[in-house]
XYZ file of C-alpha atoms in Angstrom:
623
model
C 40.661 87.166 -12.891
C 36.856 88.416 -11.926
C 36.861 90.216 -15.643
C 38.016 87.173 -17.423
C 35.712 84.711 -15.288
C 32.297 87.368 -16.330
C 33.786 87.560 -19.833
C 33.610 83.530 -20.324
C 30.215 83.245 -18.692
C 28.943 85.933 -21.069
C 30.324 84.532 -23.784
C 29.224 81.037 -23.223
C 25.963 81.650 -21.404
C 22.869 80.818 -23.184
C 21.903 84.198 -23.152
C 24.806 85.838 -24.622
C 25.081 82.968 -27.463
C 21.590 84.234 -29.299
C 21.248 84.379 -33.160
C 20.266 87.178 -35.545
C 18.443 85.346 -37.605
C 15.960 82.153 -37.787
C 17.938 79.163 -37.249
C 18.080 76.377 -39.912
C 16.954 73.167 -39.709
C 20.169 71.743 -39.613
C 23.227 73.167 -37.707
C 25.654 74.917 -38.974
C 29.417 73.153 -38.381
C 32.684 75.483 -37.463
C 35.993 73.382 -37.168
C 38.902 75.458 -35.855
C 42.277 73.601 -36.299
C 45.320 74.361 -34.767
C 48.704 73.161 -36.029
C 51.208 70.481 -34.133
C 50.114 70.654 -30.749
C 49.480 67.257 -29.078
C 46.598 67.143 -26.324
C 48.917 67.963 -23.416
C 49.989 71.225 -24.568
C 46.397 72.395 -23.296
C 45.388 72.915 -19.226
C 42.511 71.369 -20.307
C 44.536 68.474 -20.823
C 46.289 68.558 -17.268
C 48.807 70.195 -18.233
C 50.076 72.519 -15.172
C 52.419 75.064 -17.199
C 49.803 75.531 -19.795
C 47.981 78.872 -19.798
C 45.213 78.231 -22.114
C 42.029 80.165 -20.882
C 39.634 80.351 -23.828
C 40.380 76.386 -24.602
C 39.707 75.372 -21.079
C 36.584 77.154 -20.969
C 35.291 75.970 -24.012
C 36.116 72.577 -22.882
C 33.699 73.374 -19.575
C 31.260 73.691 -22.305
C 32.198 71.151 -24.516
C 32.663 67.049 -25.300
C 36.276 66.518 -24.506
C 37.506 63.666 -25.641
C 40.443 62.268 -23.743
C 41.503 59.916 -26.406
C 41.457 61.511 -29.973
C 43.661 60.551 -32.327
C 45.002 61.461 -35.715
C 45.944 58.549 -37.344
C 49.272 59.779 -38.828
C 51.658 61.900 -37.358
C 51.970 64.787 -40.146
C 49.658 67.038 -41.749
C 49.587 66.046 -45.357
C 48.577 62.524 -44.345
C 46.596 63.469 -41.770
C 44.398 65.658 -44.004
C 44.074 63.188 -46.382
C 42.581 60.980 -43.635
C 40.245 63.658 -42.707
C 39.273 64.603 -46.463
C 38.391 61.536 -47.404
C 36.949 59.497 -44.131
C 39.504 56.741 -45.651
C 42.764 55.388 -44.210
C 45.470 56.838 -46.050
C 47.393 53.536 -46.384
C 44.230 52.410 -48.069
C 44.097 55.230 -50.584
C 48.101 55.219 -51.371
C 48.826 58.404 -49.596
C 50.176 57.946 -46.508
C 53.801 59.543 -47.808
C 54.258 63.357 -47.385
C 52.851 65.398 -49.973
C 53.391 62.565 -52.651
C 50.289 64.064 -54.541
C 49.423 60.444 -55.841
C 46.086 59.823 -57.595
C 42.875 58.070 -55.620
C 40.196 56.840 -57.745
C 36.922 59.406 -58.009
C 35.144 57.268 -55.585
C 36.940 58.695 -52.925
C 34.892 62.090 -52.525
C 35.783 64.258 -50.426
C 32.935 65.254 -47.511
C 32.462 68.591 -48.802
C 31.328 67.856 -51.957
C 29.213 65.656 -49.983
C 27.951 68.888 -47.928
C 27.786 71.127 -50.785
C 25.309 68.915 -52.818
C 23.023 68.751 -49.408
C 23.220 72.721 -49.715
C 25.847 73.620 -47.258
C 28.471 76.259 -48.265
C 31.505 74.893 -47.454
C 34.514 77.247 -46.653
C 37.934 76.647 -45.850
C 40.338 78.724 -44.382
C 42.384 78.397 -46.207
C 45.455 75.252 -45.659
C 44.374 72.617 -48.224
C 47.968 70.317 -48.290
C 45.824 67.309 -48.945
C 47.987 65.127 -50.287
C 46.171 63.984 -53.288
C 46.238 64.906 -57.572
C 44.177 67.551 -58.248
C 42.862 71.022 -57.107
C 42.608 71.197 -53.342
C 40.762 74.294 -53.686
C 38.451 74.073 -56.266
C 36.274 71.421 -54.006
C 35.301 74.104 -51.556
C 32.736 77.356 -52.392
C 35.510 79.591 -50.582
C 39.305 78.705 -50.286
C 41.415 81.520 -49.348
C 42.441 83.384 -46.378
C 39.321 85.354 -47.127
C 37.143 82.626 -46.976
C 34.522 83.182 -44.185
C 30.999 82.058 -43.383
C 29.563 85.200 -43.516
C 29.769 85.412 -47.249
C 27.111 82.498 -47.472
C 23.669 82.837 -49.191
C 20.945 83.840 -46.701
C 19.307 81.159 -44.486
C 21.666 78.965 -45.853
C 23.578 76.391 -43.381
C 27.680 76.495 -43.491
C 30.932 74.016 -43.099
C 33.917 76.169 -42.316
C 37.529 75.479 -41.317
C 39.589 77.908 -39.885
C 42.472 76.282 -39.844
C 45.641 78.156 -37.343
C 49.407 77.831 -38.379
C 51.001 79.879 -35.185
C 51.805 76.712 -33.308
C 53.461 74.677 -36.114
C 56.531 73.489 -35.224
C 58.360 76.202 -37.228
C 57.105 78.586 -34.731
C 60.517 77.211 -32.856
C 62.462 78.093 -35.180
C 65.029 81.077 -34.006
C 64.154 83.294 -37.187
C 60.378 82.875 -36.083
C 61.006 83.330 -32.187
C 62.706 86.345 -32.848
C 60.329 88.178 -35.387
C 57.637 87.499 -33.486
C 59.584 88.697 -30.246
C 60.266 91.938 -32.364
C 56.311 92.521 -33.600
C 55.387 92.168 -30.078
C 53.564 88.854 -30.714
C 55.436 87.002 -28.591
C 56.962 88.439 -24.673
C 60.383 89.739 -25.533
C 60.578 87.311 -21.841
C 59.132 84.035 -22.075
C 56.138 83.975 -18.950
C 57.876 80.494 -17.704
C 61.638 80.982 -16.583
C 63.732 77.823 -18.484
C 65.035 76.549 -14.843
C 60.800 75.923 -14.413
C 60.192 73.819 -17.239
C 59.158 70.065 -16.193
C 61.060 68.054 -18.985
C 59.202 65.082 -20.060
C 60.930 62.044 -19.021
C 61.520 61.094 -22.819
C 63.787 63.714 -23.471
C 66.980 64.946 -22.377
C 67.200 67.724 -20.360
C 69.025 69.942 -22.053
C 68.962 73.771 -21.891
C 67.630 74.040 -25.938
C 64.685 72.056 -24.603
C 63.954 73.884 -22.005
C 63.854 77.266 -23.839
C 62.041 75.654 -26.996
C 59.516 74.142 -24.212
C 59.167 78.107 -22.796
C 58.442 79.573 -26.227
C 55.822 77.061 -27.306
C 54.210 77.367 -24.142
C 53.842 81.173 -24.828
C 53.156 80.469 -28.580
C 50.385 78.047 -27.269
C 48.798 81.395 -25.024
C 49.142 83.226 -28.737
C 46.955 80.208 -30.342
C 44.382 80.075 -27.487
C 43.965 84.030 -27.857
C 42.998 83.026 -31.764
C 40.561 80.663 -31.036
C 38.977 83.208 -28.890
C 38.450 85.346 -31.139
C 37.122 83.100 -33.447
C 34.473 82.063 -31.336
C 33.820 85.525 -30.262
C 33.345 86.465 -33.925
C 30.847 83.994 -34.221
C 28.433 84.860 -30.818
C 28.469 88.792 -32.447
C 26.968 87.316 -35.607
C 24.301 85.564 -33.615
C 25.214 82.119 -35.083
C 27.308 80.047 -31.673
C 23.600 79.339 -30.998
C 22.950 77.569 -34.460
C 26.811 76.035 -34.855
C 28.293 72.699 -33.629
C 32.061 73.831 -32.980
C 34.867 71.594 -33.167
C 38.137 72.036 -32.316
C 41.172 70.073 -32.688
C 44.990 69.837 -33.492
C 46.045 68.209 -36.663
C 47.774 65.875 -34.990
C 50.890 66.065 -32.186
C 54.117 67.727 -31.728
C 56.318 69.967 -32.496
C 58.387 69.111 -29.968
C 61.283 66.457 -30.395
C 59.310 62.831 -30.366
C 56.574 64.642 -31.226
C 55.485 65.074 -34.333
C 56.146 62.200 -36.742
C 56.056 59.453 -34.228
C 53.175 57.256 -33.200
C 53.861 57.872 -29.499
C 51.332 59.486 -27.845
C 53.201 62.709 -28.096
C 52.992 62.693 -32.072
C 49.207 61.637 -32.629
C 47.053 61.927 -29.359
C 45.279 65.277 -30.627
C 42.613 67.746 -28.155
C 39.752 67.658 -29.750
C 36.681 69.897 -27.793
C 33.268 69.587 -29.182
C 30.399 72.162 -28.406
C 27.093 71.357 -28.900
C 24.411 73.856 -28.605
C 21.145 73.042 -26.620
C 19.209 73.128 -29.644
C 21.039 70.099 -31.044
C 21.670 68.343 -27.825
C 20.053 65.416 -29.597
C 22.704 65.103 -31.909
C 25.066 64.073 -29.164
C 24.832 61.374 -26.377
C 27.371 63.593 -24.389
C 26.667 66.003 -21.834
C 28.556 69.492 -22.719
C 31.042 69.516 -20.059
C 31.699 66.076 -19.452
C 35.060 64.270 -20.439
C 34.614 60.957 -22.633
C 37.055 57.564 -22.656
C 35.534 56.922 -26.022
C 38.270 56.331 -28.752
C 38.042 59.000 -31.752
C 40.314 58.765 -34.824
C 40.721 61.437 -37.660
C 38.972 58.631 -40.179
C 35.603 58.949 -38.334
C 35.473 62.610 -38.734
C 34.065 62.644 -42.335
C 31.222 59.939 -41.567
C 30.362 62.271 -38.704
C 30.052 65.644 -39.995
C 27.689 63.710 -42.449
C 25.774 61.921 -39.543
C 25.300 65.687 -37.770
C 24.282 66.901 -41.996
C 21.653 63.845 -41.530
C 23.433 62.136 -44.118
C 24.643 58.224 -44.151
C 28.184 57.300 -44.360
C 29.050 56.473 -47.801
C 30.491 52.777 -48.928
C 34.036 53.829 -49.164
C 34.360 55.719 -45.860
C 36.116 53.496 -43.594
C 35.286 55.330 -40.036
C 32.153 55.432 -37.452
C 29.818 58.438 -36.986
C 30.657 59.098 -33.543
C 27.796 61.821 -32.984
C 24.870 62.740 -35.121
C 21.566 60.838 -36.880
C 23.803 58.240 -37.256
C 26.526 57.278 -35.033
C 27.217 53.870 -34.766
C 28.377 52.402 -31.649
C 32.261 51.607 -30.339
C 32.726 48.074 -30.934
C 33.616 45.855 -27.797
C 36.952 45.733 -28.492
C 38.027 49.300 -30.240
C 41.112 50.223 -31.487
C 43.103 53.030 -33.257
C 45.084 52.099 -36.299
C 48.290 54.217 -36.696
C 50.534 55.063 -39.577
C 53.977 56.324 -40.369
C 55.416 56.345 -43.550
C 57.949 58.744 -45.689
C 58.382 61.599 -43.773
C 60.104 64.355 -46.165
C 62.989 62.864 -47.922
C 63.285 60.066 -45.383
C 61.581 56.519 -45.631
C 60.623 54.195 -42.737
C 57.293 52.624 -42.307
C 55.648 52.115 -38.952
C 52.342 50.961 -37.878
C 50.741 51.305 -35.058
C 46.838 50.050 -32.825
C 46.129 51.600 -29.428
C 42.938 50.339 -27.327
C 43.600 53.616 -25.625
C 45.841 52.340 -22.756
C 47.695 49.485 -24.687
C 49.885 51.046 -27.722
C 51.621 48.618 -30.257
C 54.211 49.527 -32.640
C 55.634 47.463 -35.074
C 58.731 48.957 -37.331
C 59.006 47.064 -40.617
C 62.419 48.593 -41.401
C 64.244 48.021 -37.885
C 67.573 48.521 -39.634
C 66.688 52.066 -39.058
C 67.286 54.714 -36.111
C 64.603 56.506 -35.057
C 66.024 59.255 -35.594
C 65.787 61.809 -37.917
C 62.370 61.529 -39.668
C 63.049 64.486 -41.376
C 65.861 66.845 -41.577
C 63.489 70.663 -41.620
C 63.303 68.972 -37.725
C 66.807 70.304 -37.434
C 66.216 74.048 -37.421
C 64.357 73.706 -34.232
C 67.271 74.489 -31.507
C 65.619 71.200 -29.089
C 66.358 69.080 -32.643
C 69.934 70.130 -33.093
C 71.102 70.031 -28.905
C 69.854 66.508 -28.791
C 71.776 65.369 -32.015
C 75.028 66.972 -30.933
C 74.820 65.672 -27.536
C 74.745 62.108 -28.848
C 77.149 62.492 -31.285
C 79.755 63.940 -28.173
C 78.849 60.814 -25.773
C 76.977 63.072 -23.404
C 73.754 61.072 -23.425
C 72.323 58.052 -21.050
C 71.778 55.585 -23.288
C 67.854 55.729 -22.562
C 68.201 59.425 -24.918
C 71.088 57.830 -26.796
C 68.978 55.120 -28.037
C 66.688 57.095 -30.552
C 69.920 57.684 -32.724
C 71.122 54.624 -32.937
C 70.270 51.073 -35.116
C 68.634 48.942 -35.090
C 65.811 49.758 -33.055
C 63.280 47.285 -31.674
C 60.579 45.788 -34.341
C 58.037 45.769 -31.723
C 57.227 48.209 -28.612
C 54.360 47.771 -26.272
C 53.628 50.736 -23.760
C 50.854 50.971 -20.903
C 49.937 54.721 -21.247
C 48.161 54.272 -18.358
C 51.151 53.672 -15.923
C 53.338 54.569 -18.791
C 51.957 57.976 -20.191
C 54.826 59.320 -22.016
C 55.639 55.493 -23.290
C 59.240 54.993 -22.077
C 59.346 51.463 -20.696
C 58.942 48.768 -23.694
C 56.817 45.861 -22.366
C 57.957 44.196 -25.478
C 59.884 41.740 -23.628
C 58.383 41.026 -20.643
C 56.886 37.947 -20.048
C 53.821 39.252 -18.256
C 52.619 41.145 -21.150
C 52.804 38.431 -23.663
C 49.202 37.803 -23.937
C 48.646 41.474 -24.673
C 51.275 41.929 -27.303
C 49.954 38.715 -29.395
C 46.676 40.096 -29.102
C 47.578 43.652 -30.300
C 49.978 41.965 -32.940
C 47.491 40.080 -34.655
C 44.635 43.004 -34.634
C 47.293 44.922 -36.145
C 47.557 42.335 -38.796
C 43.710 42.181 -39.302
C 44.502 45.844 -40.016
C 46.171 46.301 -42.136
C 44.942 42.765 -44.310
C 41.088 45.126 -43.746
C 42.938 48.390 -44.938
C 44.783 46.576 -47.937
C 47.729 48.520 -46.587
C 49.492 50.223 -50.157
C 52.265 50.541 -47.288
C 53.263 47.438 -48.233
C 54.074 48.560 -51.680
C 57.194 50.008 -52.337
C 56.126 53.730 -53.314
C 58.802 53.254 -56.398
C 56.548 50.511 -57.587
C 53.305 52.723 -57.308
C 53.617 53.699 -60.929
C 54.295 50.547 -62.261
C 51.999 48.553 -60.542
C 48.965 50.833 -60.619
C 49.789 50.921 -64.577
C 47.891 53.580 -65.804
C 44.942 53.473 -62.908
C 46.269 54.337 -59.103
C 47.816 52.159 -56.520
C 44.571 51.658 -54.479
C 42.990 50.443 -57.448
C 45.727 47.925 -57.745
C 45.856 46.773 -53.799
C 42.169 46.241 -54.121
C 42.388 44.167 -56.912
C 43.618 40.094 -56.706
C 46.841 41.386 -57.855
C 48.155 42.420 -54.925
C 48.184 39.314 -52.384
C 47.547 41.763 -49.425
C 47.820 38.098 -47.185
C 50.760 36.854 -48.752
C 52.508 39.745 -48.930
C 52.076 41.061 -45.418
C 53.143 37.833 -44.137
C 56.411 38.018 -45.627
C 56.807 41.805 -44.247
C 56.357 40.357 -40.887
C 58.870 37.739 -41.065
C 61.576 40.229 -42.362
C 60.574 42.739 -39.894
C 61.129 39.978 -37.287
C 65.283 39.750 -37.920
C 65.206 35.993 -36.851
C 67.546 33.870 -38.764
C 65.421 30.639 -38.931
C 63.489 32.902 -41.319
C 66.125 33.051 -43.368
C 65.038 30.011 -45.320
C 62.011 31.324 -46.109
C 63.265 34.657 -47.472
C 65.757 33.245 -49.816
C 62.958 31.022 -51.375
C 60.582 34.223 -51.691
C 63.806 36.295 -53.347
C 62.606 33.678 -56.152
C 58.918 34.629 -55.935
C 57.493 35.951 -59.304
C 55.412 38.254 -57.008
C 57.612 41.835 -57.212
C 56.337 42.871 -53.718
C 57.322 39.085 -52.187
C 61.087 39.821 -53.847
C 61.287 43.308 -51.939
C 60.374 42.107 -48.354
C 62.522 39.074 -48.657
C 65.550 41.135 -49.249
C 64.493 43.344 -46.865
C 64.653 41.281 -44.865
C 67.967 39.660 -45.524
C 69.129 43.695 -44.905
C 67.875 43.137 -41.560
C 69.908 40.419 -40.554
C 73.169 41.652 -42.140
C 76.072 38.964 -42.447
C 73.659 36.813 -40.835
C 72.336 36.400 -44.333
C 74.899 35.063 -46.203
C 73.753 31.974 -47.397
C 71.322 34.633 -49.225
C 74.100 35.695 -51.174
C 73.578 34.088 -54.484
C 69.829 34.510 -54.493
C 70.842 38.365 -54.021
C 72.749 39.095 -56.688
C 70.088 37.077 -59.168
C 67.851 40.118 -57.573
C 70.425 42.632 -58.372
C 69.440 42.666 -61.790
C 65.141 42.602 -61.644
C 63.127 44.274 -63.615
C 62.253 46.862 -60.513
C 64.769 49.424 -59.494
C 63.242 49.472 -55.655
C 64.518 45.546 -55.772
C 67.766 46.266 -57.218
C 68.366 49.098 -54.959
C 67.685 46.538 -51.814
C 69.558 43.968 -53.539
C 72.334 45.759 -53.192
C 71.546 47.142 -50.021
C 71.521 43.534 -48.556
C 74.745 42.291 -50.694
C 76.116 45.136 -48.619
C 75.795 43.646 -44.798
C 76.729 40.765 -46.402
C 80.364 42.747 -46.522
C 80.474 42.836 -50.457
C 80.901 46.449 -50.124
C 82.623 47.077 -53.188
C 80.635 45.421 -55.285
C 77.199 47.127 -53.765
C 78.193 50.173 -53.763
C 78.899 49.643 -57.355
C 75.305 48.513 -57.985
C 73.751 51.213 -56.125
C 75.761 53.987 -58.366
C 75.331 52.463 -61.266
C 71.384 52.981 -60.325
C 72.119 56.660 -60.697
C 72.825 56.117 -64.674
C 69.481 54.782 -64.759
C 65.967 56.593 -65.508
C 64.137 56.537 -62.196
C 60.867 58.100 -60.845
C 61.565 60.469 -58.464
C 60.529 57.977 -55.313
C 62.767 55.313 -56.399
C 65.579 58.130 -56.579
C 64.787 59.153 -53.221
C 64.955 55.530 -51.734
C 68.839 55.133 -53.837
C 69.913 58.627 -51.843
C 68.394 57.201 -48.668
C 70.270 53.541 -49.074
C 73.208 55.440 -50.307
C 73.260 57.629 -46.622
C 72.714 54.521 -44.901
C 75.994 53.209 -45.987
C 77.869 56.522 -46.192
C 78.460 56.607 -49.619
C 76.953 60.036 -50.952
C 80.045 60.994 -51.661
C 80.301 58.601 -54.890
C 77.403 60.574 -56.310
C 78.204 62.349 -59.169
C 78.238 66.317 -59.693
C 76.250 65.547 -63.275
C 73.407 63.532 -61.158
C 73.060 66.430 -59.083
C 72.599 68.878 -61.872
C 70.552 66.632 -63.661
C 68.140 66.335 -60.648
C 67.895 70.118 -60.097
C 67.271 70.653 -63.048
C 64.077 68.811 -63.887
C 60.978 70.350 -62.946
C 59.075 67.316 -62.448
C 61.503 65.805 -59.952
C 59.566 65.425 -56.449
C 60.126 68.361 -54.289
C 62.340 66.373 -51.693
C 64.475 64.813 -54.182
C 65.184 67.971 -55.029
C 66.121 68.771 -51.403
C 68.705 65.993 -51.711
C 69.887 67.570 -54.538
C 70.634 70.888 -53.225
C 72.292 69.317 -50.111
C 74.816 67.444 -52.292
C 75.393 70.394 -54.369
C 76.496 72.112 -51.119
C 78.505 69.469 -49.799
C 80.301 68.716 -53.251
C 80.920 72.579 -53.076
C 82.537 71.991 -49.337
């Protein structure tokens, strides 16, 4: 313990971080990224199991920030986000690794650093969830890519960005590979029996040991970040560098990643700021902040530390630098869950950093899976089977199951791992209307392309992109979000109301309204007529809820006859993936053909996880 204690203060003293060479003006910027850790995986954190040494002594020198957030729950969103210093709802791609276009306007902050001289380096995950080359915006992209290959005297940007936590670092394959290299302890340093088991989850042995591993594989990570930041003191430069470093957002564990609790999008996020800059910072190194922090104020304030201005279409705060702009009064977090994988349901979420509000726009669904890769973690699959064999309280029982509440209010200051759903209680009414409606301003601010249909992106944006269409007076942002809220709601006096907007010549007005007959079931039958007029519009996402809705009406026959005759039909690939989904959801996969199958498999240009649905039917159709 004495050698580790010297070791940090030498490594963190002012003496021991000099610099080889005459400091630029302006400081050079390291981020170092980790991958699907939340904020309590870290003894920085609080965390009492956590053995994290390097990260909790760069936090004693560091900004921490106890309420960071990413603003969606997976990476390809997430980095989007960060790219861009936009909302990803507002640049249309807030679904996994959808690749849609965003207008040229949205420029990324590198190219923003590179034309103020930086070089820019990344190393090396790009996954940024947009058309084009993710690599070709940075001077280095590769796993080679390093700051020391920079011009002389000339300031850098570089990512290091670490995969060893990422949740597939619990799969068995991985565990035991790593075991076998030595990596990992063939014996994990916490015995099972000791894990504390969140409340939220079941204790179950599979959680337990998955909770053990990560633990160690967190231990791994810290080591990494060690000895990236001891690379950078023996090239003289930790006295010249701002560091950063954070988690791309929460996880891996189950309700972890992919959900807007706490657990999925409260990141770490450590910042060091060298004496030399300490003007570039109203925070004391060292000192913890209640500030709220979101992955869309990043890009406006790596510019602010460049000394550059935020640009128009950046929709965050400079939180340090030349130009950081105060918290408002009244701050808040906006929060975002969309298609995960093959698997739709939108969320959306604000936190004030002790109030969290989720609303769930398509309650009809469990909440859970989000994703079926989930299910090669062994925590995944033990929960699953133990509510399928009854063996659950119905508090663990609950996240499998429809519907699920359209809104959830948590206190995650009495309530940290949000269990207890103040929804409903009369005390907290004033607080959930006021959280409601700033979620509304929102997302009416963001001109949310959530509420598009993402099988309507291509025939809306016509030729441009969708964000080009949701900014433009076509989409009636106001109009159409009202209607979302109503279906969302399930409340049959709304039914009135949604079988006059089935009749709306707005496309988007059509889709909520039979969503939201879906939601009520055979509580919308007097929608029934209205329904089967919509059975037969122009867009296939409407036909495909049509039918969806003409099913809970009990007019199963007939729906499932509209849904496969959707199969004969030429779809894009996220209108395909929304029929497989609807076609789950009332256990009819089985009526999909062999030739659909081998049709989908075999075109290259089908999206990668409609081509995961194809290979699963394959298999079962082989079964």
């Amino acid at each position: 313990m004495r050698r580790l204690t010297l070791l940090v203060f030498f490594l963190l003293s002012p003496i021991a971080w000099c610099h080889a060479e005459d400091a630029p003006d302006r400081p050079n910027i390291l981020w170092i990224t980790s991958e699907d850790n939340a904020a309590h995986w870290l003894g920085c954190y609080g965390n009492q199991q956590a053995k994290t040494p390097r990260l909790d002594a760069l936090a004693e020198q560091s900004v921490l920030f106890e309420h960071a957030y990413s603003n969606a729950p997976v990476c390809a969103v997430a980095r989007s986000t960060l790219l861009n210093g936009a909302y990803a709802v507002t640049q249309g791609t807030q679904h996994m690794r959808s690749r849609h276009k965003v207008p040229a306007t949205f420029k990324p902050y590198v190219s923003y650093l590179r034309e103020a001289g930086y070089y820019c380096t990344n190393n090396s995950k790009t996954d940024f969830n947009q058309k084009g080359n993710d690599r070709a915006i940075w001077d280095a992209c590769s796993g080679k890519a390093h700051y020391r290959n920079r011009p002389a005297g000339t300031p850098f940007f570089t990512i290091f960005n670490l995969t060893f936590s990422h949740e597939s670092s619990l799969f068995p394959e991985n565990v035991e590979k790593r075991r076998q290299q030595g990596v990992l302890p063939k014996k994990t340093r916490i015995d099972s029996a000791d894990i504390e088991v969140p409340p939220y989850l079941p204790d179950l042995p599979a959680v337990r040991s998955d909770f053990a591993t990560y633990y160690d594989t967190m231990t791994v990570l810290d080591a990494q970040v060690g000895k990236i930041l001891d690379e950078l003191q023996r090239e003289g430069l930790a006295e010249n560098t701002i560091v950063f470093y954070y988690s791309d957002h929460g996880g891996p564990t189950p309700r972890g990643k992919r959900y807007l609790h706490d657990t999925g999008v409260q990141v770490p996020l450590l910042i060091h700021v060298p004496e030399k800059y300490r003007a570039m910072s109203p925070f004391a190194n060292g000192s913890r902040r209640e500030e709220l922090v979101a992955f869309v104020d990043f890009a406006p304030t790596l510019l602010s530390l460049c000394g550059l201005e935020k640009p128009e279409q950046m929709q965050g705060r400079a939180f340090l630098g030349e130009h950081r702009q105060e918290p408002p009064s009244e701050d808040t977090v906006f929060l975002y869950g969309d298609r995960f994988d093959e698997l739709i349901g939108m969320r959306r979420g604000i936190t004030d950093g002790r109030y969290k509000y989720v609303r769930r726009f398509m309650p009809h669904l469990p909440a859970a899976p989000y994703s079926y890769y989930q299910f090669s973690m062994p925590s995944w699959t033990a929960w699953k089977e133990a509510w399928q064999a009854g063996n659950l309280d119905q508090q663990f029982a609950a996240t499998w199951e429809a519907p699920q509440p359209t809104e959830t209010l948590f206190d995650t200051q009495t309530d940290p791992w949000e269990i207890t759903n103040l929804a409903d209680d009369p005390a907290y009414q004033e607080v959930l209307t006021k959280m409601r409606e700033q979620l509304v301003e929102t997302m009416q601010q963001a001109r949310d392309t959530g509420l598009i249909p993402e099988g309507m992106f291509q025939e809306l944006a016509d030729g441009t992109t969708i964000n080009e269409f949701a900014a433009s007076e076509k989409f009636q942002v106001d109009e159409v979000l009202a209607i979302a809220m109503k279906a969302s709601e399930s409340k049959t006096e709304n039914l009135p109301k949604l079988i006059e907007s089935l009749k709306s010549d707005d496309p988007l007005i059509r889709y909520w309204a039979a969503a939201g007959c879906v939601f009520l079931g055979k509580e919308a039958s007097p929608s029934a007529a209205a329904l089967k007029k919509l059975a037969s519009d122009s867009h296939s996402t409407n036909r495909i809820m049509a039918a969806r809705a003409l099913f809970g009406l009990g007019e199963t026959e007939q729906s499932t006859n509209l849904l496969v005759a959707e199969l004969g039909k030429k779809l894009n690939s996220e209108s395909a993936i929304l029929l497989i989904n609807t076609l789950t959801e009332i256990d009819a996969l089985d009526q999909v053909p062999a030739s659909w199958v081998k049709r989908t498999l075999d075109d290259v240009n089908a999206n990668e996880y409609l081509r995961r649905f194809g290979k699963r039917l394959k298999q079962s159709q082989k079964d």
